[in-house]
mmCIF file of C-alpha atoms in Angstrom:
data_model
loop_
_atom_site.group_PDB
_atom_site.id
_atom_site.type_symbol
_atom_site.label_atom_id
_atom_site.label_comp_id
_atom_site.label_asym_id
_atom_site.label_seq_id
_atom_site.Cartn_x
_atom_site.Cartn_y
_atom_site.Cartn_z
ATOM 1 C CA ARG A 16 110.588 123.202 79.457
ATOM 2 C CA LYS A 17 113.503 122.728 81.845
ATOM 3 C CA GLN A 18 116.102 122.724 79.053
ATOM 4 C CA PHE A 19 117.764 125.735 80.609
ATOM 5 C CA ALA A 20 121.312 124.983 79.528
ATOM 6 C CA THR A 21 120.189 124.788 75.886
ATOM 7 C CA CYS A 22 118.429 128.150 76.222
ATOM 8 C CA PHE A 23 121.626 129.712 77.508
ATOM 9 C CA VAL A 24 123.743 128.220 74.709
ATOM 10 C CA LEU A 25 121.362 129.600 72.085
ATOM 11 C CA HIS A 26 121.374 132.982 73.773
ATOM 12 C CA ASP A 27 125.158 133.086 73.906
ATOM 13 C CA LEU A 28 125.376 132.178 70.214
ATOM 14 C CA PHE A 29 122.801 134.672 68.946
ATOM 15 C CA SER A 30 122.598 137.317 71.680
ATOM 16 C CA MET A 31 123.723 140.143 69.414
ATOM 17 C CA ARG A 32 121.035 139.283 66.837
ATOM 18 C CA LEU A 33 118.168 138.740 69.275
ATOM 19 C CA PRO A 34 115.684 141.601 69.514
ATOM 20 C CA SER A 35 114.547 142.687 72.978
ATOM 21 C CA ASP A 36 111.495 140.522 72.658
ATOM 22 C CA ARG A 37 109.222 140.144 75.674
ATOM 23 C CA VAL A 38 108.536 136.428 75.188
ATOM 24 C CA VAL A 39 112.118 135.460 74.374
ATOM 25 C CA PHE A 40 113.656 137.268 77.314
ATOM 26 C CA SER A 41 110.939 136.216 79.757
ATOM 27 C CA CYS A 42 111.912 132.609 78.949
ATOM 28 C CA LEU A 43 115.596 133.381 79.407
ATOM 29 C CA LEU A 44 114.963 135.299 82.629
ATOM 30 C CA ASN A 45 112.856 132.487 84.062
ATOM 31 C CA ALA A 46 115.616 130.041 83.175
ATOM 32 C CA ALA A 47 118.240 132.169 84.917
ATOM 33 C CA LEU A 48 116.053 132.405 88.012
ATOM 34 C CA GLU A 49 115.410 128.655 88.030
ATOM 35 C CA VAL A 50 119.123 127.805 88.062
ATOM 36 C CA GLY A 51 119.999 130.619 90.488
ATOM 37 C CA ASP A 52 122.504 132.302 88.179
ATOM 38 C CA GLY A 53 122.725 135.851 89.556
ATOM 39 C CA ALA A 54 125.007 137.277 86.903
ATOM 40 C CA ARG A 55 122.881 135.927 84.070
ATOM 41 C CA THR A 56 119.708 137.081 85.831
ATOM 42 C CA ALA A 57 121.026 140.646 86.033
ATOM 43 C CA ALA A 58 122.143 140.696 82.401
ATOM 44 C CA THR A 59 118.900 139.170 81.127
ATOM 45 C CA LEU A 60 116.763 141.494 83.251
ATOM 46 C CA GLU A 61 118.451 144.467 81.620
ATOM 47 C CA ARG A 62 117.411 143.220 78.158
ATOM 48 C CA TYR A 63 113.923 142.254 79.366
ATOM 49 C CA LEU A 64 113.307 145.792 80.623
ATOM 50 C CA ARG A 65 113.972 147.132 77.108
ATOM 51 C CA ALA A 66 111.045 145.114 75.749
ATOM 52 C CA ASP A 67 107.563 146.516 75.331
ATOM 53 C CA LEU A 68 106.243 145.288 78.676
ATOM 54 C CA GLU A 69 102.650 145.324 79.857
ATOM 55 C CA ALA A 70 101.899 145.779 83.562
ATOM 56 C CA GLN A 71 101.225 142.060 84.041
ATOM 57 C CA ASP A 72 104.663 141.247 82.587
ATOM 58 C CA CYS A 73 106.352 143.003 85.492
ATOM 59 C CA VAL A 74 105.798 140.222 88.034
ATOM 60 C CA LEU A 75 108.913 138.655 86.553
ATOM 61 C CA VAL A 76 110.786 141.917 87.081
ATOM 62 C CA PHE A 77 109.954 141.879 90.795
ATOM 63 C CA ARG A 78 110.980 138.230 91.012
ATOM 64 C CA ALA A 79 114.310 139.046 89.435
ATOM 65 C CA TYR A 80 114.967 142.042 91.683
ATOM 66 C CA SER A 81 114.042 139.903 94.685
ATOM 67 C CA ALA A 82 116.512 137.192 93.657
ATOM 68 C CA LEU A 83 119.200 139.847 93.181
ATOM 69 C CA GLY A 84 118.408 141.500 96.518
ATOM 70 C CA ASP A 85 117.803 144.796 94.744
ATOM 71 C CA VAL A 86 115.136 146.544 96.827
ATOM 72 C CA ASP A 87 115.787 149.866 95.106
ATOM 73 C CA GLY A 88 115.065 148.338 91.705
ATOM 74 C CA SER A 89 111.825 146.829 92.966
ATOM 75 C CA GLU A 90 110.717 150.095 94.519
ATOM 76 C CA ALA A 91 111.479 152.011 91.334
ATOM 77 C CA MET A 92 109.307 149.619 89.326
ATOM 78 C CA PHE A 93 106.568 149.864 91.977
ATOM 79 C CA ARG A 94 106.496 153.654 91.665
ATOM 80 C CA LYS A 95 106.576 153.452 87.884
ATOM 81 C CA LEU A 96 103.545 151.145 87.795
ATOM 82 C CA GLY A 97 101.588 152.989 90.495
ATOM 83 C CA ALA A 98 97.972 151.766 90.608
ATOM 84 C CA LYS A 99 98.801 149.086 88.016
ATOM 85 C CA THR A 100 100.913 147.268 90.599
ATOM 86 C CA THR A 101 99.327 143.939 91.514
ATOM 87 C CA PRO A 102 99.233 142.536 95.072
ATOM 88 C CA LEU A 103 101.740 139.847 94.051
ATOM 89 C CA MET A 104 104.220 142.485 92.906
ATOM 90 C CA LEU A 105 103.765 144.519 96.089
ATOM 91 C CA ASN A 106 104.156 141.435 98.246
ATOM 92 C CA LEU A 107 107.419 140.516 96.566
ATOM 93 C CA LEU A 108 108.664 144.022 97.326
ATOM 94 C CA LEU A 109 107.469 143.886 100.938
ATOM 95 C CA SER A 110 109.148 140.491 101.378
ATOM 96 C CA GLN A 111 112.414 142.080 100.316
ATOM 97 C CA CYS A 112 111.937 144.768 102.957
ATOM 98 C CA THR A 113 111.286 142.256 105.726
ATOM 99 C CA SER A 114 114.192 140.058 104.603
ATOM 100 C CA SER A 115 116.534 143.034 104.753
ATOM 101 C CA ASN A 116 115.053 144.066 108.131
ATOM 102 C CA ASP A 117 113.924 147.392 106.660
ATOM 103 C CA LEU A 118 110.413 147.356 108.092
ATOM 104 C CA GLU A 119 110.046 151.127 108.144
ATOM 105 C CA ARG A 120 110.510 151.147 104.393
ATOM 106 C CA GLY A 121 107.981 148.354 104.023
ATOM 107 C CA LEU A 122 105.383 150.183 106.129
ATOM 108 C CA ALA A 123 105.911 153.357 104.084
ATOM 109 C CA LEU A 124 105.483 151.408 100.845
ATOM 110 C CA LEU A 125 102.255 149.909 102.163
ATOM 111 C CA ARG A 126 100.885 153.387 102.838
ATOM 112 C CA ASP A 127 101.925 154.495 99.357
ATOM 113 C CA ALA A 128 100.186 151.461 97.855
ATOM 114 C CA HIS A 129 96.932 152.516 99.506
ATOM 115 C CA GLU A 130 97.427 155.991 98.045
ATOM 116 C CA PHE A 131 97.791 154.454 94.583
ATOM 117 C CA GLU A 132 94.468 152.671 95.116
ATOM 118 C CA LYS A 133 92.766 156.003 95.779
ATOM 119 C CA THR A 134 93.734 157.208 92.301
ATOM 120 C CA ASP A 135 91.875 154.342 90.614
ATOM 121 C CA SER A 136 88.663 152.947 92.061
ATOM 122 C CA GLN A 137 89.185 149.692 90.134
ATOM 123 C CA ALA A 138 92.721 149.126 91.376
ATOM 124 C CA THR A 139 93.658 146.525 93.990
ATOM 125 C CA VAL A 140 97.265 146.879 95.026
ATOM 126 C CA VAL A 141 97.118 145.636 98.642
ATOM 127 C CA ASP A 142 95.692 142.358 99.915
ATOM 128 C CA CYS A 143 95.677 140.376 103.145
ATOM 129 C CA ALA A 144 99.036 138.791 102.302
ATOM 130 C CA SER A 145 100.599 142.269 102.116
ATOM 131 C CA TYR A 146 99.728 142.887 105.747
ATOM 132 C CA ASN A 147 100.695 139.360 106.777
ATOM 133 C CA THR A 148 104.146 139.873 105.280
ATOM 134 C CA LEU A 149 104.783 142.946 107.395
ATOM 135 C CA LEU A 150 103.121 141.419 110.462
ATOM 136 C CA LYS A 151 105.612 138.542 110.280
ATOM 137 C CA GLY A 152 108.448 141.037 110.126
ATOM 138 C CA LEU A 153 107.177 142.959 113.144
ATOM 139 C CA ALA A 154 106.567 139.713 115.034
ATOM 140 C CA SER A 155 110.101 138.453 114.380
ATOM 141 C CA THR A 156 111.555 141.612 115.909
ATOM 142 C CA GLY A 157 109.324 141.601 119.001
ATOM 143 C CA ARG A 158 107.265 144.642 117.993
ATOM 144 C CA SER A 159 103.944 143.268 119.214
ATOM 145 C CA ARG A 160 102.299 146.634 119.871
ATOM 146 C CA GLU A 161 103.051 147.831 116.339
ATOM 147 C CA ALA A 162 101.799 144.514 114.966
ATOM 148 C CA PHE A 163 98.481 145.033 116.731
ATOM 149 C CA GLU A 164 98.230 148.591 115.394
ATOM 150 C CA LEU A 165 98.949 147.330 111.876
ATOM 151 C CA PHE A 166 96.156 144.777 112.303
ATOM 152 C CA GLN A 167 93.800 147.588 113.267
ATOM 153 C CA ASP A 168 94.861 149.556 110.175
ATOM 154 C CA MET A 169 94.172 146.485 108.089
ATOM 155 C CA THR A 170 90.583 146.216 109.301
ATOM 156 C CA LYS A 171 90.051 149.950 108.825
ATOM 157 C CA GLN A 172 91.086 149.529 105.192
ATOM 158 C CA GLY A 173 88.286 146.993 104.791
ATOM 159 C CA LEU A 174 90.541 143.963 104.361
ATOM 160 C CA GLU A 175 89.421 140.669 105.894
ATOM 161 C CA PRO A 176 92.117 139.039 108.046
ATOM 162 C CA ASN A 177 92.628 135.312 107.553
ATOM 163 C CA GLU A 178 93.812 132.508 109.788
ATOM 164 C CA ILE A 179 97.451 133.309 109.007
ATOM 165 C CA THR A 180 96.896 136.863 110.272
ATOM 166 C CA PHE A 181 95.412 135.610 113.526
ATOM 167 C CA SER A 182 98.154 133.024 114.017
ATOM 168 C CA ILE A 183 100.938 135.570 113.553
ATOM 169 C CA LEU A 184 99.412 137.949 116.087
ATOM 170 C CA VAL A 185 98.440 135.433 118.751
ATOM 171 C CA ASP A 186 101.754 133.558 118.488
ATOM 172 C CA THR A 187 103.551 136.893 118.861
ATOM 173 C CA PHE A 188 101.549 137.935 121.908
ATOM 174 C CA THR A 189 101.841 134.588 123.669
ATOM 175 C CA GLY A 190 105.522 134.243 122.769
ATOM 176 C CA GLU A 191 106.211 137.579 124.447
ATOM 177 C CA LYS A 192 103.854 136.625 127.318
ATOM 178 C CA ARG A 193 101.737 139.657 126.477
ATOM 179 C CA MET A 194 98.405 138.292 127.660
ATOM 180 C CA ASP A 195 97.171 141.874 127.906
ATOM 181 C CA MET A 196 97.586 142.064 124.138
ATOM 182 C CA VAL A 197 95.718 138.780 123.711
ATOM 183 C CA ALA A 198 92.855 140.294 125.725
ATOM 184 C CA GLN A 199 92.880 143.462 123.588
ATOM 185 C CA PHE A 200 92.959 141.360 120.435
ATOM 186 C CA THR A 201 89.999 139.289 121.642
ATOM 187 C CA SER A 202 88.085 142.448 122.483
ATOM 188 C CA ALA A 203 88.859 143.907 119.055
ATOM 189 C CA ILE A 204 87.538 140.785 117.365
ATOM 190 C CA LYS A 205 84.290 140.901 119.325
ATOM 191 C CA SER A 206 83.658 144.609 118.887
ATOM 192 C CA GLY A 207 85.195 145.277 115.492
ATOM 193 C CA GLY A 208 82.312 143.964 113.431
ATOM 194 C CA ARG A 209 84.687 142.060 111.154
ATOM 195 C CA CYS A 210 83.277 138.622 111.982
ATOM 196 C CA THR A 211 80.059 138.384 110.031
ATOM 197 C CA THR A 212 79.962 134.583 109.800
ATOM 198 C CA ALA A 213 80.399 131.655 112.156
ATOM 199 C CA ALA A 214 83.238 130.400 109.938
ATOM 200 C CA ALA A 215 85.189 133.614 110.538
ATOM 201 C CA PHE A 216 84.674 133.347 114.292
ATOM 202 C CA ALA A 217 85.781 129.718 114.183
ATOM 203 C CA GLN A 218 89.100 130.807 112.668
ATOM 204 C CA TYR A 219 89.806 133.058 115.645
ATOM 205 C CA ILE A 220 88.823 130.342 118.112
ATOM 206 C CA LYS A 221 91.090 127.723 116.517
ATOM 207 C CA VAL A 222 94.042 130.091 116.540
ATOM 208 C CA MET A 223 93.472 130.895 120.220
ATOM 209 C CA ILE A 224 93.359 127.196 121.060
ATOM 210 C CA ARG A 225 96.585 126.469 119.154
ATOM 211 C CA ALA A 226 98.284 129.282 121.066
ATOM 212 C CA GLY A 227 97.130 127.848 124.390
ATOM 213 C CA CYS A 228 94.723 130.727 125.085
ATOM 214 C CA LEU A 229 91.768 128.572 126.056
ATOM 215 C CA SER A 230 90.061 131.240 128.166
ATOM 216 C CA SER A 231 90.050 133.651 125.210
ATOM 217 C CA ALA A 232 88.837 130.872 122.914
ATOM 218 C CA LEU A 233 85.940 130.155 125.291
ATOM 219 C CA GLU A 234 85.114 133.850 125.502
ATOM 220 C CA LEU A 235 84.865 134.008 121.721
ATOM 221 C CA TYR A 236 82.890 130.768 121.643
ATOM 222 C CA GLN A 237 80.270 132.180 124.000
ATOM 223 C CA ASP A 238 80.059 135.287 121.814
ATOM 224 C CA LEU A 239 79.695 133.070 118.742
ATOM 225 C CA LYS A 240 76.713 131.306 120.314
ATOM 226 C CA ARG A 241 75.044 134.590 121.286
ATOM 227 C CA ARG A 242 75.249 135.988 117.769
ATOM 228 C CA GLY A 243 73.312 133.153 116.176
ATOM 229 C CA PHE A 244 74.889 133.221 112.716
ATOM 230 C CA ALA A 245 73.038 131.612 109.835
ATOM 231 C CA ASP A 246 75.999 129.346 109.045
ATOM 232 C CA GLN A 247 77.678 126.917 111.429
ATOM 233 C CA PRO A 248 81.328 126.465 112.455
ATOM 234 C CA ASP A 249 83.129 123.464 111.013
ATOM 235 C CA ILE A 250 83.690 120.275 112.961
ATOM 236 C CA ALA A 251 87.395 121.122 113.388
ATOM 237 C CA MET A 252 86.571 124.014 115.731
ATOM 238 C CA TYR A 253 84.370 121.846 117.927
ATOM 239 C CA SER A 254 86.919 119.048 117.932
ATOM 240 C CA MET A 255 89.783 121.351 118.938
ATOM 241 C CA LEU A 256 87.716 123.006 121.654
ATOM 242 C CA ILE A 257 86.593 119.678 123.112
ATOM 243 C CA LYS A 258 90.159 118.345 123.129
ATOM 244 C CA ALA A 259 91.466 121.494 124.829
ATOM 245 C CA LEU A 260 88.801 121.183 127.527
ATOM 246 C CA VAL A 261 89.528 117.478 127.995
ATOM 247 C CA ASP A 262 93.220 118.285 128.383
ATOM 248 C CA GLN A 263 92.194 120.723 131.129
ATOM 249 C CA ARG A 264 90.129 117.931 132.734
ATOM 250 C CA ASP A 265 86.910 119.888 132.218
ATOM 251 C CA LEU A 266 84.627 117.102 131.051
ATOM 252 C CA ALA A 267 81.486 118.978 132.034
ATOM 253 C CA LEU A 268 82.189 121.897 129.696
ATOM 254 C CA ALA A 269 83.436 119.561 126.963
ATOM 255 C CA THR A 270 80.070 117.806 127.162
ATOM 256 C CA VAL A 271 78.274 121.154 126.823
ATOM 257 C CA VAL A 272 80.261 121.910 123.661
ATOM 258 C CA LEU A 273 79.427 118.457 122.311
ATOM 259 C CA GLU A 274 75.714 119.070 122.871
ATOM 260 C CA ASP A 275 76.021 122.502 121.217
ATOM 261 C CA MET A 276 77.671 120.808 118.275
ATOM 262 C CA LYS A 277 74.870 118.282 117.860
ATOM 263 C CA ALA A 278 72.214 120.992 118.293
ATOM 264 C CA ALA A 279 73.884 122.924 115.455
ATOM 265 C CA GLY A 280 73.484 119.897 113.192
ATOM 266 C CA VAL A 281 77.187 118.996 113.179
ATOM 267 C CA GLN A 282 77.539 115.273 113.811
ATOM 268 C CA PRO A 283 80.486 114.023 115.919
ATOM 269 C CA ASP A 284 83.107 111.967 114.113
ATOM 270 C CA ASP A 285 85.453 109.327 115.497
ATOM 271 C CA LEU A 286 88.007 111.977 116.529
ATOM 272 C CA VAL A 287 85.483 113.921 118.616
ATOM 273 C CA LEU A 288 84.300 110.635 120.137
ATOM 274 C CA THR A 289 87.884 109.696 121.005
ATOM 275 C CA HIS A 290 88.439 113.051 122.740
ATOM 276 C CA MET A 291 85.246 112.614 124.768
ATOM 277 C CA LEU A 292 86.116 109.033 125.742
ATOM 278 C CA GLU A 293 89.512 110.255 126.906
ATOM 279 C CA GLY A 294 87.749 112.852 129.060
ATOM 280 C CA CYS A 295 85.455 110.174 130.482
ATOM 281 C CA ARG A 296 88.514 108.045 131.291
ATOM 282 C CA HIS A 297 90.153 110.878 133.216
ATOM 283 C CA ALA A 298 86.913 111.540 135.108
ATOM 284 C CA ALA A 299 86.089 107.812 135.493
ATOM 285 C CA ASP A 300 82.650 108.533 134.022
ATOM 286 C CA HIS A 301 81.883 105.110 132.647
ATOM 287 C CA GLY A 302 78.197 105.753 132.038
ATOM 288 C CA LEU A 303 78.730 108.840 129.880
ATOM 289 C CA GLY A 304 81.455 107.140 127.878
ATOM 290 C CA LYS A 305 79.335 104.071 127.155
ATOM 291 C CA ARG A 306 76.381 106.209 126.101
ATOM 292 C CA LEU A 307 78.471 108.377 123.752
ATOM 293 C CA PHE A 308 80.198 105.335 122.256
ATOM 294 C CA ALA A 309 76.865 103.658 121.507
ATOM 295 C CA GLU A 310 75.248 106.835 120.140
ATOM 296 C CA VAL A 311 78.063 107.812 117.782
ATOM 297 C CA LEU A 312 78.513 104.287 116.415
ATOM 298 C CA ALA A 313 74.743 103.983 115.932
ATOM 299 C CA SER A 314 74.838 107.159 113.818
ATOM 300 C CA GLY A 315 77.028 105.367 111.273
ATOM 301 C CA VAL A 316 80.465 106.628 112.285
ATOM 302 C CA GLU A 317 83.251 104.099 111.710
ATOM 303 C CA PRO A 318 85.461 104.053 114.809
ATOM 304 C CA SER A 319 89.218 104.089 114.353
ATOM 305 C CA ASP A 320 91.685 101.792 116.094
ATOM 306 C CA ILE A 321 92.476 104.670 118.458
ATOM 307 C CA THR A 322 88.805 105.061 119.329
ATOM 308 C CA LEU A 323 88.645 101.382 120.275
ATOM 309 C CA VAL A 324 91.816 101.676 122.343
ATOM 310 C CA THR A 325 90.375 104.655 124.232
ATOM 311 C CA MET A 326 87.105 102.841 124.927
ATOM 312 C CA LEU A 327 88.995 99.807 126.228
ATOM 313 C CA LYS A 328 91.069 102.054 128.482
ATOM 314 C CA LEU A 329 87.863 103.576 129.842
ATOM 315 C CA HIS A 330 86.486 100.104 130.629
ATOM 316 C CA GLY A 331 89.759 99.204 132.351
ATOM 317 C CA ARG A 332 89.885 102.459 134.311
ATOM 318 C CA CYS A 333 86.394 101.789 135.670
ATOM 319 C CA GLY A 334 86.948 98.077 136.388
ATOM 320 C CA ALA A 335 84.561 96.924 133.636
ATOM 321 C CA HIS A 336 86.883 94.127 132.522
ATOM 322 C CA GLN A 337 84.150 91.813 131.287
ATOM 323 C CA GLU A 338 82.781 94.575 129.049
ATOM 324 C CA ALA A 339 86.275 95.191 127.677
ATOM 325 C CA TYR A 340 86.634 91.474 126.957
ATOM 326 C CA ASP A 341 83.249 91.294 125.261
ATOM 327 C CA LEU A 342 84.060 94.342 123.134
ATOM 328 C CA VAL A 343 87.263 92.884 121.640
ATOM 329 C CA ALA A 344 85.678 89.446 121.338
ATOM 330 C CA SER A 345 82.803 90.757 119.201
ATOM 331 C CA TRP A 346 84.613 93.585 117.387
ATOM 332 C CA GLU A 347 85.633 91.731 114.229
ATOM 333 C CA ALA A 348 82.214 90.162 113.741
ATOM 334 C CA GLU A 349 80.409 93.481 114.245
ATOM 335 C CA ARG A 350 82.863 95.891 112.622
ATOM 336 C CA GLY A 351 84.828 93.775 110.183
ATOM 337 C CA GLN A 352 88.142 94.773 111.746
ATOM 338 C CA ALA A 353 90.269 92.387 113.782
ATOM 339 C CA PRO A 354 91.617 93.864 117.042
ATOM 340 C CA SER A 355 95.397 94.104 117.173
ATOM 341 C CA VAL A 356 97.831 93.215 119.917
ATOM 342 C CA VAL A 357 97.496 96.811 121.151
ATOM 343 C CA HIS A 358 93.794 96.326 121.860
ATOM 344 C CA TYR A 359 94.301 93.039 123.697
ATOM 345 C CA THR A 360 97.127 94.619 125.681
ATOM 346 C CA CYS A 361 94.714 97.363 126.844
ATOM 347 C CA VAL A 362 92.310 94.731 128.154
ATOM 348 C CA ILE A 363 95.076 92.741 129.858
ATOM 349 C CA SER A 364 96.703 95.834 131.398
ATOM 350 C CA GLY A 365 93.379 96.991 132.840
ATOM 351 C CA CYS A 366 92.858 93.612 134.482
ATOM 352 C CA LEU A 367 96.383 93.495 135.886
ATOM 353 C CA ARG A 368 96.129 96.986 137.386
ATOM 354 C CA THR A 369 93.167 95.869 139.486
ATOM 355 C CA ARG A 370 94.659 92.394 140.152
ATOM 356 C CA HIS A 371 92.051 90.535 138.180
ATOM 357 C CA TYR A 372 94.599 88.008 137.033
ATOM 358 C CA GLU A 373 92.173 85.337 135.844
ATOM 359 C CA GLN A 374 90.445 87.828 133.550
ATOM 360 C CA ALA A 375 93.837 88.971 132.267
ATOM 361 C CA TRP A 376 94.795 85.382 131.486
ATOM 362 C CA ARG A 377 91.432 84.824 129.788
ATOM 363 C CA ALA A 378 91.988 87.869 127.539
ATOM 364 C CA PHE A 379 95.471 86.592 126.711
ATOM 365 C CA GLY A 380 93.983 83.224 125.757
ATOM 366 C CA LEU A 381 91.488 84.936 123.438
ATOM 367 C CA MET A 382 94.311 86.834 121.779
ATOM 368 C CA ARG A 383 96.260 83.625 121.116
ATOM 369 C CA ALA A 384 93.151 81.822 119.904
ATOM 370 C CA ARG A 385 92.541 84.617 117.387
ATOM 371 C CA GLY A 386 96.064 84.227 116.016
ATOM 372 C CA VAL A 387 97.394 87.546 117.361
ATOM 373 C CA ARG A 388 101.061 87.260 118.346
ATOM 374 C CA PRO A 389 102.164 88.852 121.629
ATOM 375 C CA ASP A 390 104.649 91.719 121.422
ATOM 376 C CA GLU A 391 107.423 92.566 123.835
#
């Protein structure tokens, strides 16, 4: 238990008398790996390999070879274990290949791992992380076409991609400005039959949004709605999509997504409300903003300080200075939270922008009366 130096002293004193015991040398090997002692790791690994090891004991062997940078040793153990290799062991080996920029070797080992699986119907040697490891390697070297082909191989093998898979691919395509590849990837998602749930589709959509591919995200969103899955996407997907649309100044479509969200039984939270209020501010749609603010708060959602700031900015943008004043004046009594200097500043700034100086001074007086100190 972290007493590594003591372990090493005992080993040095009694090394000639110690049998090649699996438990003893696994402890010593773990200790050597923890302190990053390469020479001791190599020497201890040699003794550990003499022990009567089970297949599950070999994870430590792959860890040791990885620390030593010995890809050949890892591959030899991989071939010795065959179908008994676990995904963790394979992934350690594949990580060595990508780290040493030997992707061809890694791809060949992946194919061999699938061959091992064919010899034992109960064996699982490859998992999603195996593909993600090689996808990262291909992405880092600008081999986007090969990355897409590897993704297709992955789905043919019956493995379910995860959000990391999608992120690697989309970030690679957008980074290389290969929007044609983004389009092919989107088409593959829609036609590949891999997305059998709304949650899976939502993963794709969120990745597309993060990569700035809003048009592809919307294309997938429309397909998601047409399919009518039994489950529903999470609120994060709706929130990200609404924010992306608001950033593009498309309040109309953001409102459609919000209505879809409510129809699906997913209730807006304060973050979604804040995004929508920001969209209303850009579009100067005071009526929609007021209605949404009242509806969401009436549903029991507790608004954040940022939500209040955004609502005050909307009032100021639309010249509703009295409503902004009334909102901060009644906020503590109704919500139990005292507005800060930031909130009063929003009210004052809105008044000053439209030269309503008396209302600005009145808001300043309320701030002082409530004991809120002005900032710079």
